[in-house]
C-alpha positions as MATLAB code, in Angstrom:
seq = 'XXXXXXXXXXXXXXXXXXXXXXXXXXXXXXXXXXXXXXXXXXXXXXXXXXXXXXXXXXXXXXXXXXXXXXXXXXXXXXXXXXXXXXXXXXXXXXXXXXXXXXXXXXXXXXXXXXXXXXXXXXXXXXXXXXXXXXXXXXXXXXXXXXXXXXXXXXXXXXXXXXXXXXXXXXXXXXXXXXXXXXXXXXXXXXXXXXXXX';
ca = [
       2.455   33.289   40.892;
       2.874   30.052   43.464;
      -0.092   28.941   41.365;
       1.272   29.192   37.979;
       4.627   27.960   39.586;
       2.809   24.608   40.403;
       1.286   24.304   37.407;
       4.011   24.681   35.292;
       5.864   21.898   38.091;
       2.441   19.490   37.160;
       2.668   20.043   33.766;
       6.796   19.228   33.489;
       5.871   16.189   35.718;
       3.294   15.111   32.584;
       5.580   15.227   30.616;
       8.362   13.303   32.054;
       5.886   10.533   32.347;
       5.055   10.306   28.559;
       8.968   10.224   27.804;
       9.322    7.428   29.945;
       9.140    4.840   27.025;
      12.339    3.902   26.990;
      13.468    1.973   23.555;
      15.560   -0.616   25.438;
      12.663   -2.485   25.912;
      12.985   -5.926   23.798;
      10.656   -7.257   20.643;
       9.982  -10.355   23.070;
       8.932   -7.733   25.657;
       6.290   -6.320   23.373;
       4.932   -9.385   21.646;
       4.499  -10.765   25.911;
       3.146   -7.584   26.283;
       0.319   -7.803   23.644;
      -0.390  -11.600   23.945;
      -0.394  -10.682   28.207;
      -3.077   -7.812   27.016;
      -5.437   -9.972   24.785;
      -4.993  -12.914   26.950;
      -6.276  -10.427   30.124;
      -9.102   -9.741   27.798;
     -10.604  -13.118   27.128;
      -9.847  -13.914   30.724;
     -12.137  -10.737   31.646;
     -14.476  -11.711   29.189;
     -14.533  -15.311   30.430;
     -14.128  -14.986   34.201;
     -16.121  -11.526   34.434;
     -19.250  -11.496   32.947;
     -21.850   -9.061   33.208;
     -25.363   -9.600   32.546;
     -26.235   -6.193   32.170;
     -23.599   -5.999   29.197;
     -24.935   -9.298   27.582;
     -21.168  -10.576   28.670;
     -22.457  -14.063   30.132;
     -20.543  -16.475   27.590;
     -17.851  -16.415   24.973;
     -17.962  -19.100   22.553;
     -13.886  -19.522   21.351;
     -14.725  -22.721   19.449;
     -14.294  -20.200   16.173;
     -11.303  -18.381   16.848;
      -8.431  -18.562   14.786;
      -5.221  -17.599   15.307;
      -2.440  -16.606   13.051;
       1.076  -17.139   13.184;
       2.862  -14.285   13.623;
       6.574  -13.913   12.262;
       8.257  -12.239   14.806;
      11.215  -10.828   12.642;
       8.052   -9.975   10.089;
       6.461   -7.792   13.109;
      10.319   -6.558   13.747;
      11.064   -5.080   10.629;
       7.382   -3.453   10.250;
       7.803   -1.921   13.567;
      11.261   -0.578   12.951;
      10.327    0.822    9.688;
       6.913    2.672   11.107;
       9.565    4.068   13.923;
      11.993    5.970   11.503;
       8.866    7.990   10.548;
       9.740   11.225   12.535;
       6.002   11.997   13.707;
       6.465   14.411   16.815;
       3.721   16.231   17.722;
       5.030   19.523   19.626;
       1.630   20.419   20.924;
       2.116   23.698   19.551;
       0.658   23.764   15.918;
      -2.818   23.364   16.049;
      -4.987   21.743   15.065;
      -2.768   19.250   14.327;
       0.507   19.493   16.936;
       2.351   18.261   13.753;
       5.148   20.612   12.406;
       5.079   20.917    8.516;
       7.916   18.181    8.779;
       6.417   15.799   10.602;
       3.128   16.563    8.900;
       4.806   15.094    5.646;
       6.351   12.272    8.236;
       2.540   11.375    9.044;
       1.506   11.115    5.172;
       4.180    9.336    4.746;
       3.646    6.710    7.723;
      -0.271    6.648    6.206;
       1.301    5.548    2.398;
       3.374    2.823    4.701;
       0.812    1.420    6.068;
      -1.972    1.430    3.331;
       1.207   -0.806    1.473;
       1.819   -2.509    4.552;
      -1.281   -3.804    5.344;
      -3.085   -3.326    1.676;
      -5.439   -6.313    2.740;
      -6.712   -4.912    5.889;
      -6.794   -1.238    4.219;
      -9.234   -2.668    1.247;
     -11.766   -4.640    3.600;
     -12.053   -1.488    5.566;
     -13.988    1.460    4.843;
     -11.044    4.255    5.218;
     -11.953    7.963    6.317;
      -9.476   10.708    6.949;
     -10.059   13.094    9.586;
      -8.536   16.011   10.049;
      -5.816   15.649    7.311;
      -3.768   13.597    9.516;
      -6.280   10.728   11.336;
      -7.738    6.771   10.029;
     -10.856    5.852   11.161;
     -11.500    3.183    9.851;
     -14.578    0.653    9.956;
     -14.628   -3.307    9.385;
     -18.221   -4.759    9.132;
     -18.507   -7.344   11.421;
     -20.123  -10.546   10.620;
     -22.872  -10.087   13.140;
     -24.299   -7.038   12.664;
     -27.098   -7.693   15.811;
     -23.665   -7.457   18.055;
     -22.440   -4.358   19.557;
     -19.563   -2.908   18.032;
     -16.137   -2.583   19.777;
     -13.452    0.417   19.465;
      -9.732    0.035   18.995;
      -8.060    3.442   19.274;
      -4.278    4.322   18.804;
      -1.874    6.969   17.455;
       1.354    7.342   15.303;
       1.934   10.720   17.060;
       5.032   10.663   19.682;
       6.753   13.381   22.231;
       9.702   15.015   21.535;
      13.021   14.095   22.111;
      14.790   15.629   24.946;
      17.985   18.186   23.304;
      20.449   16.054   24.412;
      19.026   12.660   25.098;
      19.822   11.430   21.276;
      23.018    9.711   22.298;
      21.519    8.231   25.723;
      19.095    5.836   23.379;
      20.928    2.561   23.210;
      24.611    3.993   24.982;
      23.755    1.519   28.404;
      23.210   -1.435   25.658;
      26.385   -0.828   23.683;
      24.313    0.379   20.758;
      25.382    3.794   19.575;
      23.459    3.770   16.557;
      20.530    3.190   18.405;
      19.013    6.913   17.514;
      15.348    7.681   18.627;
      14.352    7.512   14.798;
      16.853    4.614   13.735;
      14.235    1.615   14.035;
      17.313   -0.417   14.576;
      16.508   -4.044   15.720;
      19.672   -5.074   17.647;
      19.723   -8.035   20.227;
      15.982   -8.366   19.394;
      15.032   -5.117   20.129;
      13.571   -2.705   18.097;
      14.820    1.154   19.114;
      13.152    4.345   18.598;
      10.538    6.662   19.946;
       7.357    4.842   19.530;
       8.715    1.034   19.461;
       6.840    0.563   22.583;
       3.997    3.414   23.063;
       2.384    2.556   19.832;
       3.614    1.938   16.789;
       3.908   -1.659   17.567;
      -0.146   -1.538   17.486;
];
């Protein structure tokens, strides 16, 4: 019994750590937040290198850049949040109630509109009823190939936690699903962990 006692203890502690995104986190947070990540990347790739990986130079004399809108990235991330796709981890294979089942199609339709460019140059596979994989051909097919992996899936909302969301900001309609942008922040369960991918 002490056993399953600590397990269950372990497993409660899990999950408090995946419901610590908190959506008071701001847009400017998250765009520092992905620059600081691909920045740390070229820096690794630049100041790290490892012969055994090939990794001895980068050549950036080629890449480009895009602008990025940030009220553009805003509104795209708040409408991807008021997709309600909580997986329970009960209802397998797929942890996805019927409801949020239809919430994941529906994020998929969003973002095949969204990002229609990016959806034709890929080749698009669906795994599983509910997953993208999908492939972009690189231009240098004698180069390894690299992985990018995310999800649309997020935890559940505490019973009782719906008003907390954006009550410390002076938001009240600051709901877990509301994708609200207010002061620059975008609110709702996966604003931060990963929607914003």
């Amino acid at each position: 019994k002490q056993r399953s006692d600590d397990r269950t203890e372990r497993e409660g502690s899990k999950r408090s750590r995946c419901t610590v995104v908190h959506p008071d986190r701001t847009m400017g947070v998250l765009t520092r937040a992905f620059l600081a990540t691909v920045l740390a990347f070229v820096l690794a790739v630049l100041l790290l290198p490892d012969p055994e990986l090939g990794l001895t130079e980068l050549d950036l004399s080629s890449l480009s850049v895009p602008d990025v809108d940030p009220a553009a990235v805003a509104a795209e991330v708040s409408a991807l949040v008021q997709f309600q796709t909580v997986s329970d981890g009960e209802n397998l294979p797929s942890h996805l109630s019927a409801s949020s089942q239809k919430e994941m199609l529906g994020a998929h339709t969003f973002l095949r509109k969204t990002y229609a460019a990016l959806f034709g140059a890929a080749k698009v596979e669906v795994v599983n009823d509910f997953s993208l994989l999908m492939t972009l051909q690189g231009s240098d097919a004698s180069l390894d190939p690299a992985l990018v992996i995310c999800h649309l899936d997020v935890v559940p909302i505490e019973a009782g936690t719906e008003g907390d969301w954006g009550a410390k900001a002076g938001c009240p309609d600051c709901s877990p699903f509301s994708g609200k942008i207010f002061e620059g922040q975008v609110w709702g369960r996966g604003a931060l962990d990963m929607k914003t991918f």
